[in-house]
Amino acid sequence: MPTDNPMSAEKVELGRHLFYDERLSGNGTQSCASCHQQIRAFSDGLARAVGSTQVEHRRNAMALVNVAYLPVLTWANPHFARLEDQALLPMFGDAPVEMGLKSAAELEARLAADPAVVERFERAFPGERPAVTVDHAVKAIATFERTLISGSSPYDRFIAGDSAALDASQKRGLELFLSERLECFHCHGGFNFTDAFGHAGMAEPERAFHNTGLYDLDGHGGYPERDRGLYELTRMPRDMGRFRAPTLRNIAVSGPYMHDGSAATLEDVVAHYEAGGRTVEAGQGRGDGSASPLKDRFLQGFVLTDGERRDLLAFLRVGLTDTAFLADPRFSDPEA
C-alpha cells in the first residue's frame, strides 16, 4: 500500500528488533512476536489471542503474510488501513488489553535508556531529534512488516512454470479451488488469496467483508453479542457477522481458523463450506448458519467425494505453504 514512510535497510533492522522486544508491552512480558510467530506464518496457534495481562481476546490473531498489500489490517475495521496506525492499537489499546502500554512517554523512556537501541533509532532516522519516539518506533515496525513477503510456495513455483512443483493430487485440488462449483476463489483470489488488496498505482484498493454463515442465533442472521463484525462500526443490519477474508497463504500453519478460532482444523473449515454454513447444536452460538439470510451469496454449499476432499486439502496444506518464508532468517528474532 502507498505510504509516506519510505523504506530503508536501517529502518527494517530497527523494526525487526522492536518486533521482538518485550519492552513494548506494559509489564515487559510480550512482544509483537508473542502473538505473531514466524513458524506459524506470524500467527500464534491459539483460537483467540491472549494479551500481556493474560486476558483472552475475542478474536483470533491474524497471520502477517504479505500485509504490505492489505488495505484492511484487522478482521472488521476498515479504518485501520496503514500499518503505522494499526501498530498503535495493540501497543496502547485497552479494549482488550494486548501489550498494555500506558503512555508514549513510558515506552520512549524504556527504549532511550538502552544505548544500543538509541543507536539503531539514530541510524534509521538520521538527523531527526529526538530519535527515540513512538512515531519512529511504529514506522520502523511497519517497515519491517512490509518485508514479510511470502511468494515461494509450491503453487508459486507451479504458476511460474515448474509443472512438477505440485503433485497430481495438489493440481486437482487447485482445479477444485478455482472452480465455479466450489466458489473459493471469489473471496480468496489473486496472488494473496484474499479479496482485500491494494498497491501503488491502484485507483482504489479492494476492500470486502463477508458473512460466512458461522452463526444464526435468531433466524435473521444474528451473531453472538461479543463479536458482530463490521456491524459494530456501521450499525447497518446487513453488516452483521461480516469479516475480512484472511489470506490462505501458509494456511496449514496458521490455525485455528475463523475470526473467533472456532474452526480447529482445515477439515472443519472445508466441512463448513461444504454445508454452506455451520450448524451449532447447543450453547450460546446455537443455530443454523447455513440458513442465514445474511450469509455471502457464494456460500451455497457443495458436495465432495472423499478423494476430492483429500485433493483440496492437499493443495491448501502443501501447495500454499512457503517453507522458505517460515524459516527465513531475515524475519527471525535478531537476538536469538
mmCIF file of C-alpha atoms in Angstrom:
data_model
loop_
_atom_site.group_PDB
_atom_site.id
_atom_site.type_symbol
_atom_site.label_atom_id
_atom_site.label_comp_id
_atom_site.label_asym_id
_atom_site.label_seq_id
_atom_site.Cartn_x
_atom_site.Cartn_y
_atom_site.Cartn_z
ATOM 1 C CA MET A 1 0.000 0.000 0.000
ATOM 2 C CA PRO A 2 1.190 3.605 -0.616
ATOM 3 C CA THR A 3 2.867 5.144 2.411
ATOM 4 C CA ASP A 4 4.677 8.290 3.498
ATOM 5 C CA ASN A 5 7.159 6.086 5.358
ATOM 6 C CA PRO A 6 9.992 5.307 2.911
ATOM 7 C CA MET A 7 11.871 2.040 3.258
ATOM 8 C CA SER A 8 15.493 1.761 4.329
ATOM 9 C CA ALA A 9 17.657 -1.135 5.455
ATOM 10 C CA GLU A 10 18.318 0.638 8.757
ATOM 11 C CA LYS A 11 14.620 1.133 9.389
ATOM 12 C CA VAL A 12 13.879 -2.505 8.604
ATOM 13 C CA GLU A 13 16.564 -3.638 11.038
ATOM 14 C CA LEU A 14 15.263 -1.372 13.799
ATOM 15 C CA GLY A 15 11.720 -2.601 13.173
ATOM 16 C CA ARG A 16 12.859 -6.207 13.337
ATOM 17 C CA HIS A 17 14.475 -5.635 16.740
ATOM 18 C CA LEU A 18 11.392 -3.812 18.037
ATOM 19 C CA PHE A 19 9.057 -6.524 16.735
ATOM 20 C CA TYR A 20 10.779 -8.993 19.074
ATOM 21 C CA ASP A 21 11.315 -6.590 22.002
ATOM 22 C CA GLU A 22 9.244 -7.353 25.115
ATOM 23 C CA ARG A 23 9.770 -3.788 26.358
ATOM 24 C CA LEU A 24 6.942 -2.869 24.009
ATOM 25 C CA SER A 25 4.461 -4.341 26.498
ATOM 26 C CA GLY A 26 3.480 -2.610 29.697
ATOM 27 C CA ASN A 27 4.632 -5.412 32.004
ATOM 28 C CA GLY A 28 7.597 -6.437 29.848
ATOM 29 C CA THR A 29 6.267 -9.939 29.128
ATOM 30 C CA GLN A 30 5.220 -9.760 25.480
ATOM 31 C CA SER A 31 6.467 -8.530 22.145
ATOM 32 C CA CYS A 32 4.699 -8.307 18.792
ATOM 33 C CA ALA A 33 6.175 -11.735 18.076
ATOM 34 C CA SER A 34 4.364 -13.269 21.044
ATOM 35 C CA CYS A 35 1.153 -13.281 19.003
ATOM 36 C CA HIS A 36 2.858 -13.331 15.603
ATOM 37 C CA GLN A 37 5.325 -16.228 15.487
ATOM 38 C CA GLN A 38 7.290 -16.791 12.301
ATOM 39 C CA ILE A 39 6.920 -20.579 12.275
ATOM 40 C CA ARG A 40 3.127 -20.079 12.327
ATOM 41 C CA ALA A 41 3.159 -17.539 9.481
ATOM 42 C CA PHE A 42 3.230 -14.840 12.158
ATOM 43 C CA SER A 43 0.091 -16.042 13.930
ATOM 44 C CA ASP A 44 0.027 -17.683 17.387
ATOM 45 C CA GLY A 45 -1.701 -21.075 17.189
ATOM 46 C CA LEU A 46 -4.430 -20.078 19.651
ATOM 47 C CA ALA A 47 -8.150 -19.927 18.978
ATOM 48 C CA ARG A 48 -8.180 -16.422 20.426
ATOM 49 C CA ALA A 49 -5.161 -14.330 21.302
ATOM 50 C CA VAL A 50 -4.061 -13.763 24.903
ATOM 51 C CA GLY A 51 -2.700 -10.365 25.911
ATOM 52 C CA SER A 52 0.142 -9.421 28.240
ATOM 53 C CA THR A 53 -2.244 -9.403 31.226
ATOM 54 C CA GLN A 54 -3.374 -12.960 30.334
ATOM 55 C CA VAL A 55 -6.864 -11.856 29.311
ATOM 56 C CA GLU A 56 -8.190 -13.870 26.377
ATOM 57 C CA HIS A 57 -9.292 -11.718 23.474
ATOM 58 C CA ARG A 58 -12.424 -12.240 21.445
ATOM 59 C CA ARG A 59 -10.612 -12.695 18.128
ATOM 60 C CA ASN A 60 -8.006 -14.883 16.502
ATOM 61 C CA ALA A 61 -4.575 -13.321 15.844
ATOM 62 C CA MET A 62 -4.286 -12.863 12.088
ATOM 63 C CA ALA A 63 -1.245 -14.107 10.190
ATOM 64 C CA LEU A 64 1.122 -11.408 8.948
ATOM 65 C CA VAL A 65 1.671 -12.541 5.366
ATOM 66 C CA ASN A 66 2.114 -10.007 2.557
ATOM 67 C CA VAL A 67 0.498 -7.363 4.756
ATOM 68 C CA ALA A 68 2.163 -4.674 2.645
ATOM 69 C CA TYR A 69 -0.621 -5.276 0.121
ATOM 70 C CA LEU A 70 -3.570 -5.243 2.512
ATOM 71 C CA PRO A 71 -5.811 -2.165 2.642
ATOM 72 C CA VAL A 72 -7.675 -3.599 5.665
ATOM 73 C CA LEU A 73 -5.487 -4.748 8.547
ATOM 74 C CA THR A 74 -7.938 -6.121 11.094
ATOM 75 C CA TRP A 75 -10.850 -8.556 10.992
ATOM 76 C CA ALA A 76 -13.605 -5.964 10.738
ATOM 77 C CA ASN A 77 -12.376 -2.373 10.897
ATOM 78 C CA PRO A 78 -11.815 -0.670 7.529
ATOM 79 C CA HIS A 79 -10.338 2.397 9.203
ATOM 80 C CA PHE A 80 -7.023 0.690 10.003
ATOM 81 C CA ALA A 81 -5.520 0.870 6.531
ATOM 82 C CA ARG A 82 -1.906 1.784 7.377
ATOM 83 C CA LEU A 83 0.467 -0.490 9.256
ATOM 84 C CA GLU A 84 1.763 2.516 11.174
ATOM 85 C CA ASP A 85 -1.717 3.212 12.570
ATOM 86 C CA GLN A 86 -2.508 -0.427 13.223
ATOM 87 C CA ALA A 87 0.655 -0.909 15.308
ATOM 88 C CA LEU A 88 -0.621 1.600 17.854
ATOM 89 C CA LEU A 89 -3.738 -0.468 18.553
ATOM 90 C CA PRO A 90 -2.073 -3.474 20.244
ATOM 91 C CA MET A 91 0.509 -1.280 21.931
ATOM 92 C CA PHE A 92 -1.864 1.166 23.622
ATOM 93 C CA GLY A 93 -5.380 -0.262 23.241
ATOM 94 C CA ASP A 94 -7.293 -1.265 26.374
ATOM 95 C CA ALA A 95 -10.380 -2.997 24.968
ATOM 96 C CA PRO A 96 -8.940 -5.568 25.108
ATOM 97 C CA VAL A 97 -5.509 -5.084 26.625
ATOM 98 C CA GLU A 98 -2.936 -6.515 24.249
ATOM 99 C CA MET A 99 0.526 -5.153 25.015
ATOM 100 C CA GLY A 100 -0.771 -2.831 27.704
ATOM 101 C CA LEU A 101 1.422 0.259 27.366
ATOM 102 C CA LYS A 102 0.072 3.215 29.336
ATOM 103 C CA SER A 103 1.744 6.108 27.531
ATOM 104 C CA ALA A 104 4.172 7.063 24.785
ATOM 105 C CA ALA A 105 6.495 8.538 27.403
ATOM 106 C CA GLU A 106 6.687 5.173 29.164
ATOM 107 C CA LEU A 107 7.876 3.387 26.036
ATOM 108 C CA GLU A 108 10.227 6.153 24.925
ATOM 109 C CA ALA A 109 11.932 6.240 28.331
ATOM 110 C CA ARG A 110 12.468 2.471 28.296
ATOM 111 C CA LEU A 111 13.988 2.442 24.839
ATOM 112 C CA ALA A 112 16.063 5.601 25.303
ATOM 113 C CA ALA A 113 17.742 4.030 28.340
ATOM 114 C CA ASP A 114 19.436 1.438 26.104
ATOM 115 C CA PRO A 115 22.397 2.895 24.139
ATOM 116 C CA ALA A 116 22.256 0.119 21.534
ATOM 117 C CA VAL A 117 18.577 0.867 20.852
ATOM 118 C CA VAL A 118 19.261 4.612 20.641
ATOM 119 C CA GLU A 119 21.987 3.923 18.071
ATOM 120 C CA ARG A 120 19.587 1.891 15.936
ATOM 121 C CA PHE A 121 16.993 4.678 16.035
ATOM 122 C CA GLU A 122 19.619 7.255 15.051
ATOM 123 C CA ARG A 123 20.735 5.137 12.079
ATOM 124 C CA ALA A 124 17.145 4.593 10.986
ATOM 125 C CA PHE A 125 16.121 8.244 11.360
ATOM 126 C CA PRO A 126 19.320 10.245 10.760
ATOM 127 C CA GLY A 127 19.194 13.895 11.740
ATOM 128 C CA GLU A 128 15.799 13.619 13.436
ATOM 129 C CA ARG A 129 15.713 14.632 17.099
ATOM 130 C CA PRO A 130 14.667 13.163 19.310
ATOM 131 C CA ALA A 131 15.390 9.906 17.544
ATOM 132 C CA VAL A 132 13.596 7.639 20.018
ATOM 133 C CA THR A 133 9.886 8.356 19.637
ATOM 134 C CA VAL A 134 6.762 6.247 19.374
ATOM 135 C CA ASP A 135 6.186 7.674 15.906
ATOM 136 C CA HIS A 136 9.578 6.399 14.792
ATOM 137 C CA ALA A 137 9.004 3.058 16.526
ATOM 138 C CA VAL A 138 5.756 2.343 14.694
ATOM 139 C CA LYS A 139 7.258 3.484 11.402
ATOM 140 C CA ALA A 140 10.130 1.044 11.886
ATOM 141 C CA ILE A 141 7.835 -1.842 12.852
ATOM 142 C CA ALA A 142 5.623 -1.144 9.843
ATOM 143 C CA THR A 143 8.674 -1.066 7.590
ATOM 144 C CA PHE A 144 9.797 -4.468 8.866
ATOM 145 C CA GLU A 145 6.288 -5.873 8.412
ATOM 146 C CA ARG A 146 6.305 -4.747 4.774
ATOM 147 C CA THR A 147 9.254 -7.063 4.168
ATOM 148 C CA LEU A 148 7.241 -10.128 5.252
ATOM 149 C CA ILE A 149 6.651 -11.298 1.702
ATOM 150 C CA SER A 150 5.638 -14.880 1.004
ATOM 151 C CA GLY A 151 5.806 -15.949 -2.622
ATOM 152 C CA SER A 152 7.818 -19.176 -2.840
ATOM 153 C CA SER A 153 5.215 -21.863 -2.179
ATOM 154 C CA PRO A 154 4.850 -24.873 -4.494
ATOM 155 C CA TYR A 155 1.862 -23.054 -6.013
ATOM 156 C CA ASP A 156 4.067 -20.056 -6.867
ATOM 157 C CA ARG A 157 6.667 -22.272 -8.487
ATOM 158 C CA PHE A 158 3.915 -24.062 -10.408
ATOM 159 C CA ILE A 159 2.425 -20.907 -11.913
ATOM 160 C CA ALA A 160 5.960 -19.715 -12.718
ATOM 161 C CA GLY A 161 6.350 -22.719 -14.994
ATOM 162 C CA ASP A 162 7.557 -25.595 -12.809
ATOM 163 C CA SER A 163 4.936 -28.205 -13.631
ATOM 164 C CA ALA A 164 6.398 -30.629 -11.081
ATOM 165 C CA ALA A 165 6.042 -28.195 -8.164
ATOM 166 C CA LEU A 166 2.538 -29.531 -7.438
ATOM 167 C CA ASP A 167 1.820 -33.234 -7.451
ATOM 168 C CA ALA A 168 -1.243 -34.726 -9.167
ATOM 169 C CA SER A 169 -3.430 -34.503 -6.072
ATOM 170 C CA GLN A 170 -2.497 -30.879 -5.408
ATOM 171 C CA LYS A 171 -3.183 -29.972 -9.040
ATOM 172 C CA ARG A 172 -6.636 -31.496 -8.790
ATOM 173 C CA GLY A 173 -7.143 -29.558 -5.556
ATOM 174 C CA LEU A 174 -6.162 -26.326 -7.305
ATOM 175 C CA GLU A 175 -8.682 -27.031 -10.060
ATOM 176 C CA LEU A 176 -11.388 -27.559 -7.459
ATOM 177 C CA PHE A 177 -10.364 -24.380 -5.643
ATOM 178 C CA LEU A 178 -10.708 -22.369 -8.856
ATOM 179 C CA SER A 179 -13.978 -23.996 -9.926
ATOM 180 C CA GLU A 180 -17.371 -22.307 -10.008
ATOM 181 C CA ARG A 181 -18.648 -25.381 -8.220
ATOM 182 C CA LEU A 182 -16.775 -24.550 -5.006
ATOM 183 C CA GLU A 183 -16.504 -20.739 -5.464
ATOM 184 C CA CYS A 184 -13.444 -20.488 -3.151
ATOM 185 C CA PHE A 185 -11.582 -18.073 -5.417
ATOM 186 C CA HIS A 186 -14.238 -15.364 -5.208
ATOM 187 C CA CYS A 187 -13.188 -14.424 -1.657
ATOM 188 C CA HIS A 188 -9.693 -15.938 -1.736
ATOM 189 C CA GLY A 189 -8.444 -14.866 -5.141
ATOM 190 C CA GLY A 190 -5.422 -13.136 -6.586
ATOM 191 C CA PHE A 191 -1.810 -13.710 -5.701
ATOM 192 C CA ASN A 192 -2.527 -13.174 -1.994
ATOM 193 C CA PHE A 193 -5.587 -15.457 -1.837
ATOM 194 C CA THR A 194 -7.849 -12.770 -0.385
ATOM 195 C CA ASP A 195 -10.154 -10.182 -1.899
ATOM 196 C CA ALA A 196 -8.691 -7.346 0.163
ATOM 197 C CA PHE A 197 -5.873 -5.968 -1.951
ATOM 198 C CA GLY A 198 -4.080 -2.735 -2.748
ATOM 199 C CA HIS A 199 -0.844 -1.479 -4.234
ATOM 200 C CA ALA A 200 0.696 1.709 -5.591
ATOM 201 C CA GLY A 201 -0.995 2.762 -8.806
ATOM 202 C CA MET A 202 -4.438 1.378 -7.987
ATOM 203 C CA ALA A 203 -7.187 3.968 -8.243
ATOM 204 C CA GLU A 204 -8.905 2.466 -5.193
ATOM 205 C CA PRO A 205 -7.900 -0.578 -3.104
ATOM 206 C CA GLU A 206 -10.241 -3.541 -2.925
ATOM 207 C CA ARG A 207 -11.974 -3.887 0.440
ATOM 208 C CA ALA A 208 -14.511 -6.587 1.204
ATOM 209 C CA PHE A 209 -16.168 -8.154 4.233
ATOM 210 C CA HIS A 210 -18.203 -11.349 4.282
ATOM 211 C CA ASN A 211 -20.716 -13.193 6.419
ATOM 212 C CA THR A 212 -19.767 -16.861 6.077
ATOM 213 C CA GLY A 213 -22.737 -18.342 7.913
ATOM 214 C CA LEU A 214 -20.884 -19.227 11.081
ATOM 215 C CA TYR A 215 -23.877 -18.263 13.221
ATOM 216 C CA ASP A 216 -27.577 -17.542 13.006
ATOM 217 C CA LEU A 217 -28.877 -17.148 16.536
ATOM 218 C CA ASP A 218 -32.299 -15.758 15.760
ATOM 219 C CA GLY A 219 -33.238 -16.846 12.255
ATOM 220 C CA HIS A 220 -32.315 -13.380 10.985
ATOM 221 C CA GLY A 221 -28.546 -13.887 10.781
ATOM 222 C CA GLY A 222 -27.713 -12.791 14.312
ATOM 223 C CA TYR A 223 -24.187 -13.295 15.653
ATOM 224 C CA PRO A 224 -23.112 -13.624 19.297
ATOM 225 C CA GLU A 225 -23.138 -10.281 21.066
ATOM 226 C CA ARG A 226 -19.455 -10.422 21.935
ATOM 227 C CA ASP A 227 -18.445 -10.078 18.269
ATOM 228 C CA ARG A 228 -20.741 -8.989 15.474
ATOM 229 C CA GLY A 229 -18.076 -7.945 12.998
ATOM 230 C CA LEU A 230 -18.459 -4.887 10.775
ATOM 231 C CA TYR A 231 -21.929 -4.263 12.210
ATOM 232 C CA GLU A 232 -20.320 -2.950 15.396
ATOM 233 C CA LEU A 233 -18.982 0.039 13.439
ATOM 234 C CA THR A 234 -21.735 0.679 10.920
ATOM 235 C CA ARG A 235 -24.823 -0.491 12.846
ATOM 236 C CA MET A 236 -26.225 -1.474 9.476
ATOM 237 C CA PRO A 237 -28.169 -4.768 9.738
ATOM 238 C CA ARG A 238 -26.637 -6.080 6.522
ATOM 239 C CA ASP A 239 -23.155 -5.886 8.106
ATOM 240 C CA MET A 240 -23.979 -8.341 10.889
ATOM 241 C CA GLY A 241 -21.295 -11.032 11.001
ATOM 242 C CA ARG A 242 -19.207 -9.613 8.184
ATOM 243 C CA PHE A 243 -15.423 -10.038 8.471
ATOM 244 C CA ARG A 244 -12.438 -9.745 6.142
ATOM 245 C CA ALA A 245 -11.392 -12.875 4.287
ATOM 246 C CA PRO A 246 -7.872 -13.730 5.505
ATOM 247 C CA THR A 247 -5.128 -14.826 3.146
ATOM 248 C CA LEU A 248 -4.845 -18.562 2.561
ATOM 249 C CA ARG A 249 -1.089 -18.411 2.126
ATOM 250 C CA ASN A 250 0.550 -20.693 4.708
ATOM 251 C CA ILE A 251 -2.914 -21.614 5.935
ATOM 252 C CA ALA A 252 -1.694 -25.040 7.080
ATOM 253 C CA VAL A 253 0.319 -23.477 9.911
ATOM 254 C CA SER A 254 -1.916 -20.558 10.903
ATOM 255 C CA GLY A 255 -4.900 -22.305 12.528
ATOM 256 C CA PRO A 256 -7.234 -22.351 14.371
ATOM 257 C CA TYR A 257 -9.462 -20.615 11.839
ATOM 258 C CA MET A 258 -12.248 -18.034 11.518
ATOM 259 C CA HIS A 259 -12.378 -14.713 13.344
ATOM 260 C CA ASP A 260 -13.038 -16.415 16.671
ATOM 261 C CA GLY A 261 -10.881 -19.502 16.177
ATOM 262 C CA SER A 262 -13.982 -21.683 16.244
ATOM 263 C CA ALA A 263 -12.800 -23.995 13.450
ATOM 264 C CA ALA A 264 -9.940 -26.075 14.828
ATOM 265 C CA THR A 265 -8.741 -27.741 11.630
ATOM 266 C CA LEU A 266 -8.764 -27.276 7.878
ATOM 267 C CA GLU A 267 -11.096 -30.279 7.722
ATOM 268 C CA ASP A 268 -13.528 -28.281 9.865
ATOM 269 C CA VAL A 269 -13.232 -25.312 7.529
ATOM 270 C CA VAL A 270 -13.889 -27.373 4.411
ATOM 271 C CA ALA A 271 -16.861 -29.072 6.109
ATOM 272 C CA HIS A 272 -18.262 -25.649 6.973
ATOM 273 C CA TYR A 273 -18.189 -24.521 3.357
ATOM 274 C CA GLU A 274 -19.466 -27.854 2.078
ATOM 275 C CA ALA A 275 -22.545 -27.357 4.243
ATOM 276 C CA GLY A 276 -22.947 -23.744 3.118
ATOM 277 C CA GLY A 277 -22.744 -22.594 6.728
ATOM 278 C CA ARG A 278 -22.338 -24.078 10.178
ATOM 279 C CA THR A 279 -24.955 -25.646 12.406
ATOM 280 C CA VAL A 280 -24.257 -25.169 16.126
ATOM 281 C CA GLU A 281 -26.288 -27.667 18.105
ATOM 282 C CA ALA A 282 -26.031 -26.184 21.599
ATOM 283 C CA GLY A 283 -24.655 -23.325 23.661
ATOM 284 C CA GLN A 284 -24.506 -19.581 23.078
ATOM 285 C CA GLY A 285 -23.927 -19.971 19.342
ATOM 286 C CA ARG A 286 -26.812 -22.337 18.733
ATOM 287 C CA GLY A 287 -28.413 -22.016 15.317
ATOM 288 C CA ASP A 288 -28.179 -22.952 11.643
ATOM 289 C CA GLY A 289 -25.770 -20.627 9.871
ATOM 290 C CA SER A 290 -26.484 -22.264 6.521
ATOM 291 C CA ALA A 291 -29.974 -20.756 6.670
ATOM 292 C CA SER A 292 -28.755 -17.241 7.488
ATOM 293 C CA PRO A 293 -30.324 -14.594 5.247
ATOM 294 C CA LEU A 294 -27.145 -12.539 5.648
ATOM 295 C CA LYS A 295 -24.550 -15.045 4.505
ATOM 296 C CA ASP A 296 -22.498 -14.324 1.395
ATOM 297 C CA ARG A 297 -24.185 -15.295 -1.876
ATOM 298 C CA PHE A 298 -21.281 -17.571 -2.818
ATOM 299 C CA LEU A 299 -21.885 -19.838 0.201
ATOM 300 C CA GLN A 300 -24.331 -22.224 -1.391
ATOM 301 C CA GLY A 301 -22.636 -25.428 -0.267
ATOM 302 C CA PHE A 302 -21.279 -28.235 -2.440
ATOM 303 C CA VAL A 303 -20.685 -31.974 -2.399
ATOM 304 C CA LEU A 304 -17.201 -33.500 -2.458
ATOM 305 C CA THR A 305 -16.171 -37.096 -2.800
ATOM 306 C CA ASP A 306 -13.623 -38.318 -0.266
ATOM 307 C CA GLY A 307 -10.951 -38.146 -2.959
ATOM 308 C CA GLU A 308 -11.845 -34.599 -3.931
ATOM 309 C CA ARG A 309 -11.730 -33.525 -0.307
ATOM 310 C CA ARG A 310 -8.254 -35.021 0.055
ATOM 311 C CA ASP A 311 -7.118 -33.213 -3.093
ATOM 312 C CA LEU A 312 -8.449 -29.851 -1.942
ATOM 313 C CA LEU A 313 -6.811 -30.243 1.462
ATOM 314 C CA ALA A 314 -3.544 -31.301 -0.173
ATOM 315 C CA PHE A 315 -3.497 -28.101 -2.223
ATOM 316 C CA LEU A 316 -4.287 -25.935 0.798
ATOM 317 C CA ARG A 317 -1.853 -27.699 3.120
ATOM 318 C CA VAL A 318 1.129 -28.296 0.861
ATOM 319 C CA GLY A 319 0.605 -26.198 -2.240
ATOM 320 C CA LEU A 320 0.234 -22.929 -0.315
ATOM 321 C CA THR A 321 2.905 -23.495 2.342
ATOM 322 C CA ASP A 322 6.035 -21.403 1.811
ATOM 323 C CA THR A 323 8.629 -23.188 3.940
ATOM 324 C CA ALA A 324 11.321 -20.674 2.992
ATOM 325 C CA PHE A 325 9.212 -17.837 4.374
ATOM 326 C CA LEU A 326 8.576 -19.691 7.627
ATOM 327 C CA ALA A 327 12.310 -20.122 8.229
ATOM 328 C CA ASP A 328 13.753 -17.011 6.558
ATOM 329 C CA PRO A 329 16.472 -15.670 8.901
ATOM 330 C CA ARG A 330 15.720 -12.106 7.794
ATOM 331 C CA PHE A 331 12.436 -12.303 9.703
ATOM 332 C CA SER A 332 13.646 -14.109 12.821
ATOM 333 C CA ASP A 333 14.489 -12.804 16.284
ATOM 334 C CA PRO A 334 17.824 -10.953 15.864
ATOM 335 C CA GLU A 335 18.753 -11.717 19.473
ATOM 336 C CA ALA A 336 18.040 -15.472 19.281
#
